[in-house]
Amino acid sequence: MTDWSLLQRPLPDWYADAKLGIFVHWGAYSVPAWAEPTGELGAVDEGVWFRHNSYAEWYRNTIRFDDSPAREHHRLVHGDAPYDDFLDAWTAEEFDPAAWCDLFARAGARYVVPTTKHHDGIALWDAPGTAARNTVHRGPRRDLIGDLATAVRGAGMRFGVYYSGGLDWHVTPHLPVIDTFANVRDLRPNDPAYAAYAYLHVRDLVDRYRPDVLWNDIEWPDAGKHDGRLGLFELFRHFYATVPGGVVNDRWGDTHWDYRTSEYQHGLEAESAPAWENNRGIGLSFGVNQVEDSRHLLSGPQLVRHLVDVVSRGGNLLLNVGPTASGAIPAGQRRTLEALADWMGVHSAAVHGSRPVDPALAHPCDAPWVRWTRTGARIWALVEPAGGPLVLPARADRLDLASAALADGTPVVARPDAGGVAVELPAAGTPVAVAFTPA
């Protein structure tokens, strides 16, 4: 029996300090770019979710329901074309990885994780065993992963890779329709041949690109969960030997992980783990969705609030960007990222490298909206005020109130109050950070 505990190790500081990463879902599904904006994963009934899937990257599965709106859209717009026609139509002519990474870095991201193979089985590099079914030989005719790895590191960020080890609709016999969460796992390929295929893919990603993050999805084929040749234990061991500071997520089945993950409102129990990451899109989909508009996208202030809430509870946020098939970042997503960049330009010191604050010292509140972080010798109150006096829920006797200042150094008048610490803050549309030193 495999002893997965032998792989346990301390979480690398870089990951604990990063707080924000960028996910990139880009694939042949970015050509149709269509899904119903039904709602957030975890907030939509399972009986509705798969037939009316909000995820555009699940297009190939959603169009297989005879009565789904996606199927009707595919018939009317694409004439029931074979899915792989989208690979050939994916040209990526506007892809500028350096420009992408400039925006991601300005937004405060410390790592970037693109999809290398999603559930449709199309590889974004010249993956072994894929013959011509990859972006080097068809569609963009580029090693998109290599281009991104170079640009991400050139912008001073760490590079990771997403890989769908659990699902590959190209190798699954008869491509069954997935209509329940149980079937996501029950209908995944588990045979030794697919386990070896996936192993060789991820091993190739490690050897070529030396990613700092291995982000697997759904599960790992059961036939590969062992410590022998071509087994998952060996894969992890090789990864850590190649990238000593690397980390792996928790979607490999009941095996090994360095941190847990939640997704939108699904899997929130993972957020009680010592190390965790929430991942979500700016909208309701990961892949670009032409149906989404401003009603479905996080605004800049909404994104800032979500990031601050996640970080204050000790998590990282892996925020997804879904480029168009041409390689452009859609205008709505760009506006939100630019707003985050503006905010992080002033307040990143309250985010990067932060840890949660002892609730005996200060605790979160929703009226006024307050979250707390700690960096070194500073305690940060991140407050979303409407201007005027506010009372922060904190122990006034344990903070040096004379030290209170905004992130830009502007002093803040703070005094003890029966409810905590009273402060006067300027009106703002996004959380304002107030720094204190402990008393």
Coordinates of C-alpha atoms in Angstrom, one line a residue:
M1 CA 0.0 0.0 0.0
T2 CA 1.4 3.4 -0.9
D3 CA 2.4 5.6 2.0
W4 CA 1.5 9.0 0.7
S5 CA 2.6 10.6 4.0
L6 CA 6.2 10.2 3.0
L7 CA 5.7 13.1 0.6
Q8 CA 4.6 15.5 3.2
R9 CA 6.7 18.6 3.6
P10 CA 6.4 22.2 4.8
L11 CA 4.5 24.6 2.5
P12 CA 7.0 26.8 0.7
D13 CA 7.1 30.4 1.9
W14 CA 6.7 31.8 -1.6
Y15 CA 3.2 30.1 -2.0
A16 CA 2.1 31.2 1.5
D17 CA 3.1 34.8 0.7
A18 CA 1.8 35.0 -2.8
K19 CA -1.9 35.5 -2.0
L20 CA -2.9 36.1 -5.7
G21 CA -2.5 33.9 -8.8
I22 CA -3.9 34.1 -12.2
F23 CA -5.6 31.1 -13.8
V24 CA -5.9 31.0 -17.6
H25 CA -8.5 28.9 -19.4
W26 CA -7.8 29.0 -23.1
G27 CA -8.7 26.3 -25.6
A28 CA -10.7 25.2 -28.6
Y29 CA -13.8 26.0 -26.5
S30 CA -12.8 29.6 -26.7
V31 CA -14.0 29.6 -30.4
P32 CA -17.7 28.9 -29.7
A33 CA -17.3 30.7 -26.4
W34 CA -20.8 29.9 -25.3
A35 CA -22.6 28.9 -22.1
E36 CA -25.7 29.9 -20.2
P37 CA -24.7 32.2 -17.3
T38 CA -26.8 30.1 -14.9
G39 CA -25.0 30.9 -11.7
E40 CA -22.0 30.1 -9.5
L41 CA -20.8 26.5 -9.0
G42 CA -22.1 25.5 -5.6
A43 CA -25.1 27.7 -5.8
V44 CA -26.9 26.0 -8.6
D45 CA -28.8 22.7 -8.1
E46 CA -27.0 19.7 -9.5
G47 CA -30.0 18.7 -11.6
V48 CA -29.7 22.1 -13.4
W49 CA -26.0 22.5 -13.5
F50 CA -24.7 20.1 -16.2
R51 CA -27.5 20.6 -18.7
H52 CA -27.3 24.4 -18.3
N53 CA -23.6 24.6 -17.4
S54 CA -22.2 28.1 -16.8
Y55 CA -18.7 26.9 -17.8
A56 CA -18.0 27.5 -21.5
E57 CA -15.0 25.2 -21.3
W58 CA -17.5 22.3 -20.7
Y59 CA -19.1 23.1 -24.1
R60 CA -18.3 19.7 -25.5
N61 CA -20.2 18.0 -22.8
T62 CA -23.1 20.4 -22.6
I63 CA -24.0 20.1 -26.3
R64 CA -24.4 16.4 -25.9
F65 CA -27.7 16.9 -24.0
D66 CA -30.4 16.6 -26.6
D67 CA -32.6 19.2 -24.9
S68 CA -29.9 21.7 -23.8
P69 CA -29.9 25.3 -25.0
A70 CA -26.2 24.7 -25.8
R71 CA -27.1 21.9 -28.2
E72 CA -29.6 24.1 -29.9
H73 CA -27.0 26.9 -30.2
H74 CA -24.5 24.5 -31.6
R75 CA -26.9 23.3 -34.2
L76 CA -28.1 26.7 -35.3
V77 CA -24.7 28.5 -35.2
H78 CA -22.2 25.8 -36.0
G79 CA -24.3 23.3 -37.9
D80 CA -23.6 20.5 -35.4
A81 CA -19.9 20.7 -36.5
P82 CA -17.5 18.2 -34.9
Y83 CA -15.8 19.7 -31.8
D84 CA -12.3 19.4 -33.3
D85 CA -13.3 21.9 -36.0
F86 CA -12.8 24.5 -33.2
L87 CA -9.2 23.5 -32.8
D88 CA -8.5 24.3 -36.5
A89 CA -10.5 27.6 -36.1
W90 CA -8.4 28.7 -33.1
T91 CA -5.8 31.0 -34.5
A92 CA -4.5 33.0 -31.5
E93 CA -3.5 35.8 -33.8
E94 CA -3.6 38.5 -31.1
F95 CA -1.8 36.5 -28.5
D96 CA 0.8 38.7 -26.8
P97 CA 2.0 36.8 -23.7
A98 CA 4.2 39.7 -22.5
A99 CA 1.3 42.1 -22.5
W100 CA -0.8 39.6 -20.6
C101 CA 1.8 39.2 -18.0
D102 CA 2.4 42.9 -17.6
L103 CA -1.3 43.2 -16.7
F104 CA -1.2 40.2 -14.4
A105 CA 1.8 41.5 -12.5
R106 CA 0.4 45.0 -12.1
A107 CA -2.8 43.4 -10.7
G108 CA -0.6 41.9 -8.0
A109 CA -0.4 38.3 -9.2
R110 CA 2.6 36.3 -8.0
Y111 CA 2.0 33.2 -10.0
V112 CA 0.2 32.2 -13.3
V113 CA -1.4 28.8 -14.0
P114 CA -2.6 28.2 -17.6
T115 CA -4.5 25.1 -18.8
T116 CA -2.2 22.7 -20.6
K117 CA -4.9 20.1 -21.4
H118 CA -8.5 20.6 -20.4
H119 CA -11.2 17.9 -20.5
D120 CA -11.4 18.1 -24.3
G121 CA -8.0 16.5 -24.4
I122 CA -6.4 19.1 -26.6
A123 CA -2.8 19.9 -25.5
L124 CA -1.4 23.4 -25.7
W125 CA 2.1 22.1 -26.2
D126 CA 3.6 19.2 -28.2
A127 CA 2.5 16.6 -25.7
P128 CA 3.7 13.1 -26.1
G129 CA 1.2 10.7 -27.6
T130 CA -1.1 13.4 -28.9
A131 CA 0.2 13.2 -32.5
A132 CA -1.2 16.3 -34.3
R133 CA -4.0 17.0 -31.8
N134 CA -2.3 19.9 -30.1
T135 CA -1.6 23.6 -30.7
V136 CA 1.8 23.0 -32.1
H137 CA 0.5 21.1 -35.1
R138 CA -3.0 22.6 -35.5
G139 CA -4.9 25.8 -34.8
P140 CA -2.4 28.3 -33.3
R141 CA 0.6 26.2 -34.4
R142 CA 2.5 27.4 -31.4
D143 CA 3.8 26.0 -28.1
L144 CA 1.5 28.2 -26.1
I145 CA 2.7 26.8 -22.8
G146 CA 6.4 27.5 -23.6
D147 CA 5.5 31.1 -24.7
L148 CA 3.6 31.7 -21.5
A149 CA 6.3 30.2 -19.3
T150 CA 8.9 32.6 -20.7
A151 CA 6.6 35.6 -20.4
V152 CA 5.4 34.8 -16.9
R153 CA 9.0 34.4 -15.6
G154 CA 10.1 37.5 -17.5
A155 CA 7.5 39.5 -15.6
G156 CA 8.8 38.2 -12.2
M157 CA 6.1 35.8 -11.5
R158 CA 6.1 32.0 -10.9
F159 CA 4.8 29.6 -13.5
G160 CA 2.4 26.7 -12.9
V161 CA 0.5 24.3 -15.1
Y162 CA -3.1 23.0 -15.0
Y163 CA -3.7 19.5 -16.3
S164 CA -7.0 17.6 -16.5
G165 CA -5.9 14.2 -15.2
G166 CA -9.4 13.1 -14.3
L167 CA -11.2 13.7 -17.6
D168 CA -10.2 13.4 -21.2
W169 CA -13.2 13.2 -23.5
H170 CA -11.1 12.3 -26.5
V171 CA -10.0 9.0 -24.9
T172 CA -13.2 8.1 -23.2
P173 CA -15.1 5.4 -25.1
H174 CA -18.4 6.7 -26.5
L175 CA -18.0 10.0 -24.7
P176 CA -20.7 9.5 -22.1
V177 CA -22.8 12.5 -21.1
I178 CA -21.9 13.7 -17.6
D179 CA -25.0 14.8 -15.8
T180 CA -24.2 14.5 -12.1
F181 CA -21.2 15.2 -9.9
A182 CA -21.0 11.5 -9.1
N183 CA -20.7 10.8 -12.8
V184 CA -17.8 13.2 -13.1
R185 CA -15.7 10.7 -11.3
D186 CA -17.6 7.5 -12.2
L187 CA -17.2 8.2 -16.0
R188 CA -13.6 9.2 -15.9
P189 CA -10.9 6.9 -17.5
N190 CA -9.2 4.8 -14.9
D191 CA -7.3 2.2 -17.0
P192 CA -3.6 1.6 -17.0
A193 CA -3.1 2.9 -20.5
Y194 CA -4.7 6.3 -19.7
A195 CA -2.8 6.4 -16.4
A196 CA 0.5 6.0 -18.3
Y197 CA -0.6 8.6 -20.9
A198 CA -1.4 11.2 -18.2
Y199 CA 1.8 10.4 -16.3
L200 CA 3.9 10.9 -19.4
H201 CA 2.2 14.2 -20.1
V202 CA 2.7 15.7 -16.6
R203 CA 6.3 14.3 -16.5
D204 CA 6.9 16.1 -19.8
L205 CA 5.5 19.3 -18.4
V206 CA 7.8 19.1 -15.4
D207 CA 10.9 18.3 -17.5
R208 CA 10.2 21.0 -20.1
Y209 CA 8.9 23.9 -18.1
R210 CA 9.8 23.2 -14.4
P211 CA 6.5 24.6 -13.2
D212 CA 6.3 25.8 -9.6
V213 CA 2.7 24.6 -9.4
L214 CA 1.1 21.3 -10.5
W215 CA -2.6 22.0 -10.6
N216 CA -4.4 18.8 -11.4
D217 CA -8.2 18.7 -12.0
I218 CA -11.1 16.3 -11.1
E219 CA -9.0 13.2 -10.1
W220 CA -6.1 11.0 -11.2
P221 CA -6.8 7.6 -12.9
D222 CA -7.0 4.9 -10.3
A223 CA -4.6 2.6 -12.1
G224 CA -1.9 5.2 -11.6
K225 CA -2.3 5.7 -7.9
H226 CA 0.7 3.6 -6.8
D227 CA 4.4 3.9 -6.0
G228 CA 5.7 1.8 -8.8
R229 CA 6.9 2.7 -12.3
L230 CA 4.6 5.3 -14.0
G231 CA 2.8 5.8 -10.7
L232 CA 1.7 9.0 -9.1
F233 CA 4.0 8.7 -6.1
E234 CA 7.0 8.6 -8.5
L235 CA 5.6 11.6 -10.4
F236 CA 5.4 13.7 -7.2
R237 CA 8.8 12.6 -6.1
H238 CA 10.3 13.5 -9.5
F239 CA 8.5 16.9 -9.4
Y240 CA 9.9 17.8 -6.0
A241 CA 13.4 16.7 -7.0
T242 CA 13.2 18.9 -10.1
V243 CA 11.4 21.9 -8.5
P244 CA 12.3 21.8 -4.8
G245 CA 10.0 24.7 -4.0
G246 CA 7.1 23.4 -6.1
V247 CA 3.6 22.8 -4.8
V248 CA 0.7 20.5 -5.8
N249 CA -3.0 21.0 -5.3
D250 CA -5.5 18.5 -3.8
R251 CA -7.3 17.2 -6.9
W252 CA -5.4 13.9 -7.3
G253 CA -7.8 11.8 -5.3
D254 CA -7.1 10.6 -1.8
T255 CA -3.4 10.7 -2.2
H256 CA -1.2 13.8 -1.5
W257 CA -1.4 17.6 -1.7
D258 CA 0.3 20.7 -0.4
Y259 CA -2.9 22.8 -0.3
R260 CA -6.6 22.4 -0.6
T261 CA -8.9 24.1 -3.1
S262 CA -12.4 25.5 -3.3
E263 CA -14.2 26.7 -6.5
Y264 CA -16.7 29.5 -6.4
Q265 CA -19.1 28.3 -3.7
H266 CA -18.2 24.6 -4.1
G267 CA -16.0 22.8 -1.7
L268 CA -15.9 25.6 0.9
E269 CA -15.0 23.0 3.6
A270 CA -11.5 23.1 2.1
E271 CA -11.1 26.7 3.4
S272 CA -10.6 25.4 6.9
A273 CA -7.4 23.7 5.9
P274 CA -4.0 25.1 7.0
A275 CA -3.3 26.1 3.4
W276 CA -6.0 26.6 0.8
E277 CA -6.8 28.4 -2.4
N278 CA -10.2 29.7 -3.8
N279 CA -10.4 29.6 -7.6
R280 CA -13.1 31.4 -9.7
G281 CA -13.5 33.4 -12.8
I282 CA -14.1 37.1 -13.1
G283 CA -17.5 36.0 -14.5
L284 CA -19.4 32.7 -14.0
S285 CA -17.3 30.8 -16.5
F286 CA -13.6 30.0 -16.8
G287 CA -13.4 29.9 -20.5
V288 CA -14.5 33.1 -22.3
N289 CA -18.3 33.3 -22.6
Q290 CA -19.8 35.6 -25.2
V291 CA -23.2 35.5 -23.3
E292 CA -21.7 37.1 -20.2
D293 CA -21.9 40.9 -19.7
S294 CA -21.4 43.3 -16.8
R295 CA -24.2 41.7 -14.8
H296 CA -22.2 38.5 -14.6
L297 CA -18.7 39.9 -14.1
L298 CA -17.1 41.0 -10.8
S299 CA -16.6 44.7 -10.8
G300 CA -13.3 46.1 -9.5
P301 CA -14.6 46.8 -6.0
Q302 CA -16.3 43.4 -5.8
L303 CA -13.1 41.6 -6.8
V304 CA -11.1 43.6 -4.2
R305 CA -13.5 42.7 -1.5
H306 CA -13.4 39.0 -2.5
L307 CA -9.6 39.0 -2.5
V308 CA -9.4 40.7 0.8
D309 CA -11.8 38.3 2.4
V310 CA -9.9 35.3 1.1
V311 CA -6.6 36.6 2.2
S312 CA -7.8 37.7 5.7
R313 CA -8.9 34.1 6.3
G314 CA -5.5 32.7 5.3
G315 CA -6.2 31.7 1.7
N316 CA -4.9 32.5 -1.7
L317 CA -7.1 33.5 -4.6
L318 CA -6.5 32.0 -8.1
L319 CA -8.5 34.3 -10.3
N320 CA -9.3 33.1 -13.8
V321 CA -8.9 35.0 -17.0
G322 CA -10.6 33.6 -20.1
P323 CA -9.0 35.0 -23.3
T324 CA -10.8 35.1 -26.7
A325 CA -9.9 32.6 -29.4
S326 CA -7.7 35.3 -30.9
G327 CA -5.8 35.8 -27.7
A328 CA -7.3 39.1 -26.5
I329 CA -8.4 39.6 -22.9
P330 CA -12.1 40.6 -23.1
A331 CA -12.8 44.2 -22.3
G332 CA -15.0 43.5 -19.3
Q333 CA -12.3 41.2 -17.7
R334 CA -9.6 43.8 -18.5
R335 CA -11.5 46.6 -16.8
T336 CA -11.8 44.5 -13.6
L337 CA -8.1 43.6 -13.7
E338 CA -7.1 47.2 -14.3
A339 CA -9.2 48.3 -11.3
L340 CA -7.5 45.6 -9.2
A341 CA -4.1 46.8 -10.4
D342 CA -4.9 50.4 -9.4
W343 CA -5.9 49.2 -5.9
M344 CA -3.0 46.9 -5.5
G345 CA -0.7 49.7 -6.5
V346 CA -1.5 51.4 -3.2
H347 CA -2.5 48.5 -0.9
S348 CA -0.4 45.5 -1.8
A349 CA 1.6 45.8 1.4
A350 CA -1.6 44.7 3.3
V351 CA -2.0 41.6 1.0
H352 CA 1.3 40.1 -0.1
G353 CA 3.1 38.1 2.7
S354 CA 0.1 38.6 5.0
R355 CA -1.3 36.2 7.6
P356 CA -4.6 36.2 9.5
V357 CA -5.0 38.3 12.7
D358 CA -5.7 36.6 16.0
P359 CA -9.5 37.1 16.5
A360 CA -8.8 37.9 20.2
L361 CA -7.1 41.1 18.9
A362 CA -9.5 42.0 16.0
H363 CA -12.3 40.3 14.2
P364 CA -14.1 40.7 10.9
C365 CA -17.4 42.5 10.7
D366 CA -19.9 43.3 7.9
A367 CA -21.3 46.5 9.3
P368 CA -19.0 48.3 8.7
W369 CA -17.3 45.9 6.3
V370 CA -13.9 45.1 7.9
R371 CA -11.3 42.4 7.4
W372 CA -7.9 42.1 9.0
T373 CA -4.4 41.0 8.0
R374 CA -1.0 41.0 9.6
T375 CA 2.4 41.7 7.9
G376 CA 5.5 41.7 10.0
A377 CA 5.0 44.3 12.7
R378 CA 1.8 45.9 11.2
I379 CA -1.8 45.0 11.7
W380 CA -4.0 46.1 8.8
A381 CA -7.7 46.9 8.9
L382 CA -9.2 46.7 5.4
V383 CA -12.4 48.7 5.6
E384 CA -15.0 49.5 3.1
P385 CA -16.3 52.9 4.4
A386 CA -18.8 55.4 3.1
G387 CA -16.7 58.1 4.8
G388 CA -17.1 59.6 8.2
P389 CA -16.4 58.0 11.7
L390 CA -16.4 54.3 11.9
V391 CA -15.8 51.9 14.8
L392 CA -13.5 49.0 14.0
P393 CA -13.9 45.7 16.1
A394 CA -10.5 45.5 17.7
R395 CA -8.8 45.7 21.1
A396 CA -7.8 49.4 21.5
D397 CA -5.5 48.5 24.3
R398 CA -3.4 46.2 22.1
L399 CA -2.9 48.6 19.2
D400 CA -0.7 51.7 19.1
L401 CA -3.5 54.1 18.0
A402 CA -1.0 56.9 17.4
S403 CA 0.6 54.8 14.7
A404 CA -2.6 54.6 12.6
A405 CA -2.0 55.5 9.0
L406 CA -3.4 54.8 5.5
A407 CA -1.3 52.6 3.1
D408 CA 0.2 55.7 1.5
G409 CA 1.4 57.0 4.9
T410 CA -1.4 59.5 5.6
P411 CA -2.0 59.6 9.3
V412 CA -5.4 58.5 10.6
V413 CA -6.9 59.8 13.8
A414 CA -7.8 56.8 16.0
R415 CA -9.2 56.7 19.5
P416 CA -10.6 54.1 21.9
D417 CA -14.3 53.5 21.7
A418 CA -16.7 51.3 23.6
G419 CA -17.1 49.1 20.5
G420 CA -13.4 49.0 19.7
V421 CA -11.4 51.6 17.8
A422 CA -13.0 54.7 16.3
V423 CA -11.4 56.1 13.1
E424 CA -12.2 58.8 10.5
L425 CA -11.6 57.6 7.0
P426 CA -12.1 59.1 3.6
A427 CA -15.0 58.0 1.4
A428 CA -13.9 55.3 -1.1
G429 CA -15.5 52.7 -3.4
T430 CA -13.1 50.0 -2.5
P431 CA -11.6 48.8 0.9
V432 CA -9.2 51.3 2.5
A433 CA -6.3 49.8 4.4
V434 CA -5.4 51.3 7.8
A435 CA -2.1 50.2 9.4
F436 CA -1.5 49.9 13.1
T437 CA 1.5 48.7 15.1
P438 CA 0.8 46.5 18.1
A439 CA 0.9 48.3 21.5

